[in-house]
Coordinates of C-alpha atoms in Angstrom, one line a residue:
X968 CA 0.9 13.4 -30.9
X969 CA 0.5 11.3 -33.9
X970 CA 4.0 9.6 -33.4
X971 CA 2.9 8.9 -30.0
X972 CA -0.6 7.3 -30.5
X973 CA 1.5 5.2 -33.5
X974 CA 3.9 3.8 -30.7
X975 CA 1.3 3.4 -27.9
X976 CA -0.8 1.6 -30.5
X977 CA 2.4 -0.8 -31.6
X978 CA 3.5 -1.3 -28.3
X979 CA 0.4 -2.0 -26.0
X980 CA 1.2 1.3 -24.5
X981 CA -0.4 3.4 -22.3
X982 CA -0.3 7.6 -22.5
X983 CA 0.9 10.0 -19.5
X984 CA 0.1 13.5 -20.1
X985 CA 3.0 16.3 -18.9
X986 CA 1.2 19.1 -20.4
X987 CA 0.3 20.8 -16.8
X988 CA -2.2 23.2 -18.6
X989 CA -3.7 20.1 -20.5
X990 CA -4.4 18.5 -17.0
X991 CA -7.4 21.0 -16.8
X992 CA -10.7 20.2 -18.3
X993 CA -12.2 22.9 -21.1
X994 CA -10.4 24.9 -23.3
X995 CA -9.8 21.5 -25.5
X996 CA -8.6 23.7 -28.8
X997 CA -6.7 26.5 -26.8
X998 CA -4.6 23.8 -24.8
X999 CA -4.7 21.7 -28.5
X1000 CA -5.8 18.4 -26.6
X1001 CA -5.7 15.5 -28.7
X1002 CA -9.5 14.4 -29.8
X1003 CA -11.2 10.9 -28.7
X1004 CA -11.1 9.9 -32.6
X1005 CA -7.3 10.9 -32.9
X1006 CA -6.5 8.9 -29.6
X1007 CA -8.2 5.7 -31.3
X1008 CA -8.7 4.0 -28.1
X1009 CA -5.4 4.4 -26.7
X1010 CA -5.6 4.7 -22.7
X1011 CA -4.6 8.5 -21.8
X1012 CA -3.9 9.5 -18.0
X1013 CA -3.7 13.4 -16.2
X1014 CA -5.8 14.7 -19.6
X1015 CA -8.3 16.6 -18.6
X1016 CA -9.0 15.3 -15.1
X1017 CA -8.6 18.5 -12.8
X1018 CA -12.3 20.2 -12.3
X1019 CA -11.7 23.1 -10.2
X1020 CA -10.2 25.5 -13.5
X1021 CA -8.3 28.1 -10.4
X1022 CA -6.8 25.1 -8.9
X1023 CA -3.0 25.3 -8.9
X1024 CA -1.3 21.7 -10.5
X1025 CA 1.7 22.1 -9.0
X1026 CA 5.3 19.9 -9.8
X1027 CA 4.9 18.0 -6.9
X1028 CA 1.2 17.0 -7.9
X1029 CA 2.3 16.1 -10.9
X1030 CA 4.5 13.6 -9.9
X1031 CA 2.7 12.0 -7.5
X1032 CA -0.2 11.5 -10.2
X1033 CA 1.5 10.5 -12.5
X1034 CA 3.5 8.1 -10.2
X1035 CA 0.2 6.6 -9.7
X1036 CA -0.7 6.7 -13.0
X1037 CA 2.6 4.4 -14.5
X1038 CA 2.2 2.1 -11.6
X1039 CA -1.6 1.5 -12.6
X1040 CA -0.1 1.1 -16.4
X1041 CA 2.4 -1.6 -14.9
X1042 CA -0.7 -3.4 -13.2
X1043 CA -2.2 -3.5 -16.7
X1044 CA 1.2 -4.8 -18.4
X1045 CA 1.8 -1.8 -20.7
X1046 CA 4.1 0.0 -21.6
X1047 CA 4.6 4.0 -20.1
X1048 CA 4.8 6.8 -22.2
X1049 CA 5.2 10.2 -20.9
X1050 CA 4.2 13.3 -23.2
X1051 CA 3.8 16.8 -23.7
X1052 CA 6.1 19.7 -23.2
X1053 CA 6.1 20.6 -19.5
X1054 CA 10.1 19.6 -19.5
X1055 CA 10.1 21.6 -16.1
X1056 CA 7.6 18.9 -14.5
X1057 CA 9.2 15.9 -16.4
X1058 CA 12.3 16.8 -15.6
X1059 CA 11.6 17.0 -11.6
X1060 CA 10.1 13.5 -12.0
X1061 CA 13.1 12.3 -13.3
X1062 CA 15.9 14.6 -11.7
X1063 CA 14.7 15.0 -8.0
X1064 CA 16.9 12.4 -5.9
X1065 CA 14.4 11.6 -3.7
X1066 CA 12.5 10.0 -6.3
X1067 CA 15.5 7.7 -7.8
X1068 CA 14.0 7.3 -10.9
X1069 CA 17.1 6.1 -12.8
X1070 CA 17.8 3.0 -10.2
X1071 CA 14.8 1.7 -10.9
X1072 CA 13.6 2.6 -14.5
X1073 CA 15.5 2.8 -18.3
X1074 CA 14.6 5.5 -20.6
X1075 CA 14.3 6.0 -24.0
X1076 CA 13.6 9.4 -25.1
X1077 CA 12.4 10.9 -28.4
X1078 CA 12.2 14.4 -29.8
X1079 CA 8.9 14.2 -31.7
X1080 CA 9.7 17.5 -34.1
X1081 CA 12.5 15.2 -35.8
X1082 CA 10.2 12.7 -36.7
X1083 CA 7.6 15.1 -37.8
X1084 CA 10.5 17.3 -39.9
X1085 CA 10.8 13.7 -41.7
X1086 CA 8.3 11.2 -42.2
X1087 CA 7.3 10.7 -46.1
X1088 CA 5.6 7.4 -45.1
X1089 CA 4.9 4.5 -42.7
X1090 CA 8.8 3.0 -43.2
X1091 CA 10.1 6.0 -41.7
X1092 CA 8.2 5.1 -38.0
X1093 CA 10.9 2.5 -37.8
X1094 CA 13.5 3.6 -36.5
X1095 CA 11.5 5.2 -33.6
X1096 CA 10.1 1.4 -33.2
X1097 CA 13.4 0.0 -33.3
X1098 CA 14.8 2.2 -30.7
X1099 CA 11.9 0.9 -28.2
X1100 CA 12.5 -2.7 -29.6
X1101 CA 16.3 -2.8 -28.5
X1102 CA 15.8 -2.1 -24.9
X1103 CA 15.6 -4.8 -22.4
X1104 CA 12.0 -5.2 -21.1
X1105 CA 13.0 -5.9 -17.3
X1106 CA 16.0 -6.5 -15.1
X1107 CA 16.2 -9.5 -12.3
X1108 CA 15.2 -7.8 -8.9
X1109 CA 17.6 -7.3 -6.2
X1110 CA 17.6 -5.4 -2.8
X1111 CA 19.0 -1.8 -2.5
X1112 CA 20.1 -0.4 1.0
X1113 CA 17.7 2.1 2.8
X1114 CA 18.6 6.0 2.0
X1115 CA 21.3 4.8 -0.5
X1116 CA 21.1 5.6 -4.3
X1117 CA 22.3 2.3 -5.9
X1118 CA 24.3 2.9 -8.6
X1119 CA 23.4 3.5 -12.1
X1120 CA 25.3 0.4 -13.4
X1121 CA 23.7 -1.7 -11.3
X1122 CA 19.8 -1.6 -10.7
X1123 CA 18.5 -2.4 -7.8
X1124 CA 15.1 -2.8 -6.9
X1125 CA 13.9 -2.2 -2.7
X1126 CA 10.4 -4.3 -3.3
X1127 CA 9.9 -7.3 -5.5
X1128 CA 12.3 -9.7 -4.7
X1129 CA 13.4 -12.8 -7.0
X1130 CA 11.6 -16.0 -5.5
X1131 CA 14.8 -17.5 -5.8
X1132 CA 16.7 -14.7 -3.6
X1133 CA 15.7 -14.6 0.1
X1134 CA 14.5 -11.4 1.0
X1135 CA 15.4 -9.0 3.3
X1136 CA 11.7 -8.2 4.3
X1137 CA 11.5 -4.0 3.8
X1138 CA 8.3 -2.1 5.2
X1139 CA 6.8 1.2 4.5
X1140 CA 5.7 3.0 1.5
X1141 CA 9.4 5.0 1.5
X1142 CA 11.3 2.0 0.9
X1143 CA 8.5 -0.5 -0.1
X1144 CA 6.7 1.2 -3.3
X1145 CA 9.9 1.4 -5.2
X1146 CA 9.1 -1.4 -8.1
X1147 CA 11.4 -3.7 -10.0
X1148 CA 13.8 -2.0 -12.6
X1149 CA 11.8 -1.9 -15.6
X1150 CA 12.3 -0.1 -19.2
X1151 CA 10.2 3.4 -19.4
X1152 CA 9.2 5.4 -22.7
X1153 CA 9.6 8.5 -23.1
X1154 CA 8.4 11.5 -25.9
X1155 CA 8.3 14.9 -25.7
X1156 CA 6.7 17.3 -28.3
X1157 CA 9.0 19.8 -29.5
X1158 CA 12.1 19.2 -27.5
X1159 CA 13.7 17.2 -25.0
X1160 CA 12.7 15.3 -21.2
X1161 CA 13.3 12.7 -19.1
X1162 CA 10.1 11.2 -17.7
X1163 CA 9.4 8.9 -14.9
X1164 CA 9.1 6.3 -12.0
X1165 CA 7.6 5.4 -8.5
X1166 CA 7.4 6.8 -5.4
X1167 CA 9.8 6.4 -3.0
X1168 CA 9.3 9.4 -0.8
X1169 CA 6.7 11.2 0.9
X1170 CA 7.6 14.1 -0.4
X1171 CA 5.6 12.9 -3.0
X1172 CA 3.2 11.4 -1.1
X1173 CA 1.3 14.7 -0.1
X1174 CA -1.6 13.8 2.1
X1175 CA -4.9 13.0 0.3
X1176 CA -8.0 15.7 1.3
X1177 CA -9.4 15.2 -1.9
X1178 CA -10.9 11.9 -2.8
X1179 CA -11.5 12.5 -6.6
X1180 CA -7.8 12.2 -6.7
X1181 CA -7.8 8.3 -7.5
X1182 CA -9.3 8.7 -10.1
X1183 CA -6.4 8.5 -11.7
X1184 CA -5.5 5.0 -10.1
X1185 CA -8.6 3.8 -11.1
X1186 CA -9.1 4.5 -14.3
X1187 CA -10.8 1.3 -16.0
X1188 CA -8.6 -1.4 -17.4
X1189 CA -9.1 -1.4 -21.2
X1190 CA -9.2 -5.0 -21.1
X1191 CA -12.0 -5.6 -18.5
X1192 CA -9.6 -8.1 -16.7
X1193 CA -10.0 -7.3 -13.1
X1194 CA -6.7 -8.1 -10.7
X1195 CA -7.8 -10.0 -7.7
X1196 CA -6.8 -8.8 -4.2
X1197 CA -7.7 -11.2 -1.0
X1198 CA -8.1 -9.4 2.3
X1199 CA -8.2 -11.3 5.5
X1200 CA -10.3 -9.5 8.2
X1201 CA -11.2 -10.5 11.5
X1202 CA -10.6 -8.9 15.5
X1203 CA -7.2 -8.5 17.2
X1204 CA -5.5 -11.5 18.2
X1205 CA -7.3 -14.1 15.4
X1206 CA -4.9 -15.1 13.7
X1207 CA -4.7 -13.1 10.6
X1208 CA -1.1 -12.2 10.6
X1209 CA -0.2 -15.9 10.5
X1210 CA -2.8 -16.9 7.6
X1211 CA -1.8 -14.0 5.3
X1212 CA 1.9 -15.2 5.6
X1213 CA 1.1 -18.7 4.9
X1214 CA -1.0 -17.7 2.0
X1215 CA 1.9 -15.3 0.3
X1216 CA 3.9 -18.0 0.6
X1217 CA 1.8 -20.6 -1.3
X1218 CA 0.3 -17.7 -4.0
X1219 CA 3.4 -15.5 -4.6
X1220 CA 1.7 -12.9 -2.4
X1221 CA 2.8 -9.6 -0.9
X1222 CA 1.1 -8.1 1.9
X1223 CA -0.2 -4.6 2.7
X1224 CA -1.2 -3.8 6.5
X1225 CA -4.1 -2.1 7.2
X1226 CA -3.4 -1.8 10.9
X1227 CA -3.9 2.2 11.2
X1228 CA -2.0 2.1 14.4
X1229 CA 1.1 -0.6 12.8
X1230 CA 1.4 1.7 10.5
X1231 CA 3.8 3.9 12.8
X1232 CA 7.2 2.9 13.4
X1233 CA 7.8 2.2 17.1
X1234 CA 6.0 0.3 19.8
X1235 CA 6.5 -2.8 17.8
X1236 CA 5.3 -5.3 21.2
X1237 CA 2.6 -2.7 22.1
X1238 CA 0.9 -3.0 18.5
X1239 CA 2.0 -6.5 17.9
X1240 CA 3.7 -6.7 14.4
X1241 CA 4.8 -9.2 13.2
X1242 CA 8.9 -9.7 13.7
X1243 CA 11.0 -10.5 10.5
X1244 CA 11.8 -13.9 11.3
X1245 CA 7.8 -14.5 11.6
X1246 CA 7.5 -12.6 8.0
X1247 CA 9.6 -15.3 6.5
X1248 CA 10.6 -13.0 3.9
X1249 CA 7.4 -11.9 2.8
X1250 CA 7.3 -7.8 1.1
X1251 CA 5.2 -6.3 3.7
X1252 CA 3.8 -2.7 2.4
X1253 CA 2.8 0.3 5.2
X1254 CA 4.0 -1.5 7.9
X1255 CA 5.8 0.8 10.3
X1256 CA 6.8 3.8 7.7
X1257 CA 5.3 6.3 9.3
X1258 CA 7.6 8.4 11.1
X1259 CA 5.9 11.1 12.9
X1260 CA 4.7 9.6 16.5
X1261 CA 2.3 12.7 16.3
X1262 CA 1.4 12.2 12.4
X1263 CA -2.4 11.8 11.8
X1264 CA -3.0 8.6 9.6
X1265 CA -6.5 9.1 8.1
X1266 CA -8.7 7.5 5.9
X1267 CA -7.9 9.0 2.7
X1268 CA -3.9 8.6 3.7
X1269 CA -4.3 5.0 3.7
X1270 CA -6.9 4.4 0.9
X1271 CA -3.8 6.5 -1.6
X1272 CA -1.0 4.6 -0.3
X1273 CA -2.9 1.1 0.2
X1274 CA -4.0 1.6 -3.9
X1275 CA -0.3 2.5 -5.0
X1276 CA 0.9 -0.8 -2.8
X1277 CA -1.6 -2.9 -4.8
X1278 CA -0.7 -1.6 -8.1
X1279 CA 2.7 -2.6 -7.5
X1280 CA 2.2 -5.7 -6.4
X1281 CA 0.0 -6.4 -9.4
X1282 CA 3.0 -5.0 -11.4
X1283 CA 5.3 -7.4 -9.4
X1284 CA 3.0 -10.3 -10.7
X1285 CA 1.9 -11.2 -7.8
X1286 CA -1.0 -11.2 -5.1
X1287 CA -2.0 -8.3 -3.5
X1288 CA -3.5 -9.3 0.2
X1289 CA -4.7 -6.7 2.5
X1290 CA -4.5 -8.0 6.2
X1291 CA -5.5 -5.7 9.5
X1292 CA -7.9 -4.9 12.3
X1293 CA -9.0 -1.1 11.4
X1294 CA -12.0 -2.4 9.0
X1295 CA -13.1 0.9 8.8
X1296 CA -10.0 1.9 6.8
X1297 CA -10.6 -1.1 4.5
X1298 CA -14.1 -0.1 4.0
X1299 CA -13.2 3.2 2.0
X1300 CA -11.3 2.0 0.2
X1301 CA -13.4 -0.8 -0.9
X1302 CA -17.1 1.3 -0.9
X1303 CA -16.2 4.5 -1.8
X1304 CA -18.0 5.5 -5.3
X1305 CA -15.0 7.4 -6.2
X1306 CA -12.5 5.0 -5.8
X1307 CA -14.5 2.7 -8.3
X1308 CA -12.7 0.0 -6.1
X1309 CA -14.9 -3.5 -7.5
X1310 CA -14.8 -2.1 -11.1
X1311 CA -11.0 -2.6 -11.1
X1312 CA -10.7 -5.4 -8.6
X1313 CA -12.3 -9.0 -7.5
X1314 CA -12.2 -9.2 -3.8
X1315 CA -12.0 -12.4 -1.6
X1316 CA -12.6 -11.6 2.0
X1317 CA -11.4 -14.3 4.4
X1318 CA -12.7 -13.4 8.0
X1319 CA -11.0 -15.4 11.0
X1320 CA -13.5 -15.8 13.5
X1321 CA -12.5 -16.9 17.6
X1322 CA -15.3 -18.1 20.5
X1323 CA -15.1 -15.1 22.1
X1324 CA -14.9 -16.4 25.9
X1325 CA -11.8 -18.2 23.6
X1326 CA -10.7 -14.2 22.6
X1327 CA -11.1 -12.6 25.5
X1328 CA -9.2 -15.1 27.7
X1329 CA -6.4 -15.3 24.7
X1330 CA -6.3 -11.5 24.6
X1331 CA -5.7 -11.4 28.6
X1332 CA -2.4 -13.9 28.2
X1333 CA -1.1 -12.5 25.1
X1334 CA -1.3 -9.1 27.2
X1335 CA 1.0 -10.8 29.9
X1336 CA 3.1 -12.4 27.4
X1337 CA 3.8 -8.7 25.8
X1338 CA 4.5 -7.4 29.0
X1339 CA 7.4 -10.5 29.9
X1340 CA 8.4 -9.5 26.2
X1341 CA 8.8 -5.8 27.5
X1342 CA 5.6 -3.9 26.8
X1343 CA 6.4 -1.3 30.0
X1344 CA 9.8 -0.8 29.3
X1345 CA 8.4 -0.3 25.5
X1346 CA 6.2 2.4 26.1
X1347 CA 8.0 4.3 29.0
X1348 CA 10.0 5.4 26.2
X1349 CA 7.0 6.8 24.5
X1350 CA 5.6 8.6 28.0
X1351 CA 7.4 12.1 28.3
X1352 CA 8.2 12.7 31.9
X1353 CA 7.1 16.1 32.7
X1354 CA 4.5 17.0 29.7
X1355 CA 1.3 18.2 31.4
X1356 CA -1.2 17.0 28.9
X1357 CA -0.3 14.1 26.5
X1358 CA -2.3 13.8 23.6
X1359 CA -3.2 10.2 23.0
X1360 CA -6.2 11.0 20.3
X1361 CA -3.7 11.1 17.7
X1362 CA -1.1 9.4 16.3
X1363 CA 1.1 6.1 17.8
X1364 CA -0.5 7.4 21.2
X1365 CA -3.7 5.5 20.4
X1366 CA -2.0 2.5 20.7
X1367 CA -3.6 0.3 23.4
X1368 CA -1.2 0.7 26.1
X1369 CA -0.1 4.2 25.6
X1370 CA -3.1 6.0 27.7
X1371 CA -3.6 2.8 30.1
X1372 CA -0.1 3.4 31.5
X1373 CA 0.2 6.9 31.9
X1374 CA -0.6 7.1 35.5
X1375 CA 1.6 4.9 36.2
X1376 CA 4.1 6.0 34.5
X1377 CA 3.4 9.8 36.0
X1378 CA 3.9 8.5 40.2
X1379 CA 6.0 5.2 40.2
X1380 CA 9.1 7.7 40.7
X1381 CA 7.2 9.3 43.8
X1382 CA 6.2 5.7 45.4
X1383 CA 8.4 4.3 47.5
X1384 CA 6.3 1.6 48.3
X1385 CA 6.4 -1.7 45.9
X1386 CA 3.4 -3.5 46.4
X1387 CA 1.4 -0.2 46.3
X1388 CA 3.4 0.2 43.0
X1389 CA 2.9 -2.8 41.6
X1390 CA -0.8 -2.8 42.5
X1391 CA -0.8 0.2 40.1
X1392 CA 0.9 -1.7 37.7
X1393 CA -1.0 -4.7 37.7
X1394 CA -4.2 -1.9 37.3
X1395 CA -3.2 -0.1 34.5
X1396 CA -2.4 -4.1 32.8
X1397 CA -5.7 -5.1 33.4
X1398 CA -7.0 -2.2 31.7
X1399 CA -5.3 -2.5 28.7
X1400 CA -7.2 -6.4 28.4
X1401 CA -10.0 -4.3 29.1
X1402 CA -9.9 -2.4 26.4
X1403 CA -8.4 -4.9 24.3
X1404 CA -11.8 -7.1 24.9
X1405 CA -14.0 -3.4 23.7
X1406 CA -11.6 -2.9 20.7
X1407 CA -12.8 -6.8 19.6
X1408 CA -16.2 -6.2 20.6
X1409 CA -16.3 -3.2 17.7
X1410 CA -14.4 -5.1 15.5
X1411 CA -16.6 -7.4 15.7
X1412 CA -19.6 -5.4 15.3
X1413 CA -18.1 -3.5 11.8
X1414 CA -17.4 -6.7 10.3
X1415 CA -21.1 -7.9 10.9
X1416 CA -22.1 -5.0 9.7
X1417 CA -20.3 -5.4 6.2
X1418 CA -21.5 -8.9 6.1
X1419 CA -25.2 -8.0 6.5
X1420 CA -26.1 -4.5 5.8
X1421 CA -23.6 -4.1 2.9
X1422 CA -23.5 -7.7 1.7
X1423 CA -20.0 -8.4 1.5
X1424 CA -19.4 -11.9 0.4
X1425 CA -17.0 -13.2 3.3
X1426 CA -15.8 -16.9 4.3
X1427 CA -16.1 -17.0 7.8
X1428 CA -13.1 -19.4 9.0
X1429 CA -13.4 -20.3 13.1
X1430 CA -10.3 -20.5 14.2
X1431 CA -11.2 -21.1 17.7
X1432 CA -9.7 -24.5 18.3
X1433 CA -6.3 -23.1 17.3
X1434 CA -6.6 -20.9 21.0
X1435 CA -8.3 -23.4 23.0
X1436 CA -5.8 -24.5 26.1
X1437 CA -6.4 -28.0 25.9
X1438 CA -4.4 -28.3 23.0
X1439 CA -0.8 -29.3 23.2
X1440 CA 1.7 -27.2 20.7
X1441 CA 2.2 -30.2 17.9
X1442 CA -2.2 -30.7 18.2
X1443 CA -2.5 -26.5 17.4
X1444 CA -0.3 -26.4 14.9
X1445 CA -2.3 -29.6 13.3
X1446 CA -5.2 -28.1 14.0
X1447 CA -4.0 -24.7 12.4
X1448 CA -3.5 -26.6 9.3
X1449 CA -6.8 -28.6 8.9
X1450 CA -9.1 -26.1 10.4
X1451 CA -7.7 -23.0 9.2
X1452 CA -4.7 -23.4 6.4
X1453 CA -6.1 -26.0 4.4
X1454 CA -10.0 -24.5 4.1
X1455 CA -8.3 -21.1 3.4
X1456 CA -5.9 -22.2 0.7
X1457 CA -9.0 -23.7 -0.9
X1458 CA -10.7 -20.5 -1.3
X1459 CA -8.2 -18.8 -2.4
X1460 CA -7.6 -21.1 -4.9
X1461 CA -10.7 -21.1 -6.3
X1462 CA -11.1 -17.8 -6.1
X1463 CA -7.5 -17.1 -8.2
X1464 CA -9.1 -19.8 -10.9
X1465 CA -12.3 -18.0 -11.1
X1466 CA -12.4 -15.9 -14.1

């Protein structure tokens, strides 16, 4: 333990325990935990944190803590060091292909008993500081192809990209949370093992019940430097998509949806995401990476994959901003006492505001336009002919659209008659707008309610000109830029500079 506190302490390092017994809190001299004086400060993760003394810590929670725990180390620009003797756990952290540790991280690993066998003084920590000094601190990012292991020669990295490479825009916490190739640390006490990386499968992603869990994400930056993250909120159809593209363009951001419903693969017109070509190469994280139509997506799912997204980001160097319609989502994770969300973070909430006579009419033709784009077609190949009871409470089904059209979908084959047909059609489209219109009006009504019952600072941009009709293309997208680009690049700005 000594060796390793004397490397943490050289190297701005930060100290991941592997000891799964150690991961318990009590018995401190049984399980031979290091003491706060012997730790001297040093920043130690997964020591000590698990309450419930009959509750199994099991490899695969291991990993997925401690995956959590080097990405929050990356975010504070330290280096990882992995400890302890649990070689079984390590070693599935390391091993398990799923998890491609060696694509995207280099290792150094050091048996700690041959060090302790020989040091007669200080000069003797050397060549253990040496071995750490020779390795390269980072290699350039590139792109990796989905569900292939790059190989070992050549690291690759699936999130991250160069500025100076254009980007093949990847989505999803499988392929999106995998971080730049970067040097790792390793030590073990009394023998040999590998160590770790990020997550790149949901295998170790299991679903979050407990909340208490982040603590381990959040544990408090030893320099009190908070990382700022910029979330755009506002109703469906607002504009936010467009602004948080523009604004990872001009910041060097990355963007994390917290759409609960684009979070699904599939139905890509129905739930409106944002194409690739309108991404302009922008990393997008959770975006359509879900794929279980029938999957629940909860509150505590996205809060655990939305703070791993931001951590790497942060790691990336670059600006983590939250965009989406499902502000109850974004309210966990930023009010929840557990989380400890502002003790880590500075937010800046942007919220795009619309006339809503403006909304409601824009919601009514961007409904047509989705259904000229193929919205019917789109989500016939959701409906299951047949199946007596859909459920559309859970999962992709709760996509607006989904429910509305299930009538229709259920007789058009028995109606012979078009215009009784199309009458049913042109029903089941109007009721989408309906429900469109009701799904702003509670937007609407959450964000107030953040504003002025929980007091969260938000600058209020009204982007209604931008949807008004008697504009001509060229005058919106001027207008987009004066009214809504230029005010919003402003206060981002400032809030970047702010210390």
């Amino acid at each position: 333990m000594s060796l390793i506190i004397d490397l943490a302490t050289r190297f701005s390092g930060e100290i991941v325990n592997s000891d799964k017994i150690q991961a318990y809190k009590g018995l401190d001299i049984a399980t031979n935990k290091a003491t706060e004086a012997k730790r001297r400060g040093v920043p130690h993760y997964l020591l000590g944190f698990l309450e419930d003394p009959e509750e199994d810590f099991i490899i695969q929670d291991f990993c997925h803590h401690a995956l959590m725990a080097i990405n929050q180390i990356i975010a504070n620009g330290h280096i990882q060091i992995v400890i302890r003797g649990s070689n079984t756990y390590i070693e599935a952290l390391i091993e398990d292909l799923p998890i491609k540790f060696r694509a995207n991280f280099d290792c150094c690993f050091e048996t700690a008993q041959w060090y302790y066998d020989r040091l007669q003084n200080v000069d003797d920590l050397y060549p253990a500081l040496g071995a750490l000094d020779n390795m390269p601190d980072e290699y350039e990012d590139e792109r990796t192809t989905d569900n292939l292991t790059p190989p070992r020669s050549k690291p690759t990295s699936a999130v991250g990209p160069s500025r100076t490479a254009t980007p093949t825009p990847t989505t999803g916490v499988a392929n999106v949370l995998t971080p730049p190739r970067r040097c790792f640390r390793a030590g073990t006490v009394g023998g040999t093992g590998p160590c770790s990386t990020t997550i790149s499968t949901s295998r170790y992603c299991p679903r979050v019940t407990n909340m208490n869990s982040y603590s381990v994400i959040t544990s408090p930056n030893p320099n009190n430097n908070k990382k700022k993250v910029v979330f755009i909120m506002g109703a469906t159809n607002t504009g936010k998509t467009k602004l948080s593209i523009d604004l990872a363009t001009q910041f060097s951001g990355e963007i994390i949806n917290s759409d609960k419903i684009q979070a699904y693969k599939g139905l890509d017109i129905a739930t409106n995401k944002a194409t690739e070509a309108e991404r302009h190469g922008v990393p997008h994280y959770l975006l359509a990476f879900l794929e279980d139509p029938k999957e629940d997506y909860t509150v505590q799912d996205f809060c655990h994959h939305a703070l791993m997204a931001i951590n790497q980001i942060i790691a990336n160097k670059n600006i983590p901003i939250v965009v989406g319609g499902s502000n109850t989502y974004v309210e966990a994770l930023i009010e929840d006492p557990r989380i400890k969300f502002r003790t880590n973070f500075d937010c800046c909430f942007i919220w795009m505001d619309v006339s809503l006579p403006v909304l409601y009419k824009n919601v009514g033709k961007r409904i047509d336009k989705m259904v000229d784009e193929g919205l019917v077609e789109e989500l016939r190949g959701m409906f299951v002919q047949g199946e007596k009871a859909i459920d559309y409470t859970r999962g992709i089904r709760r996509a607006i659209g989904a429910p509305e059209m299930d009538l229709y979908f259920r007789v058009e084959d028995r109606i012979k008659d078009e215009s009784i047909k199309k009458l049913l059609l042109n029903a089941a489209i109007q009721e989408m707008k309906d429900n469109t219109c009701k799904l702003v009006n509670s937007q609407l009504r959450k964000i107030q309610r953040l504003r002025n019952q929980l007091g969260w600072e938000m600058h209020r941009i009204d982007t209604t000109c931008v949807f008004e009709e008697r504009y001509d293309k060229l005058e919106v997208e001027d207008a987009w830029k004066k009214k809504v680009l230029k005010p919003s690049l402003g206060i981002v700005s400032d809030f970047l500079k702010k210390n």
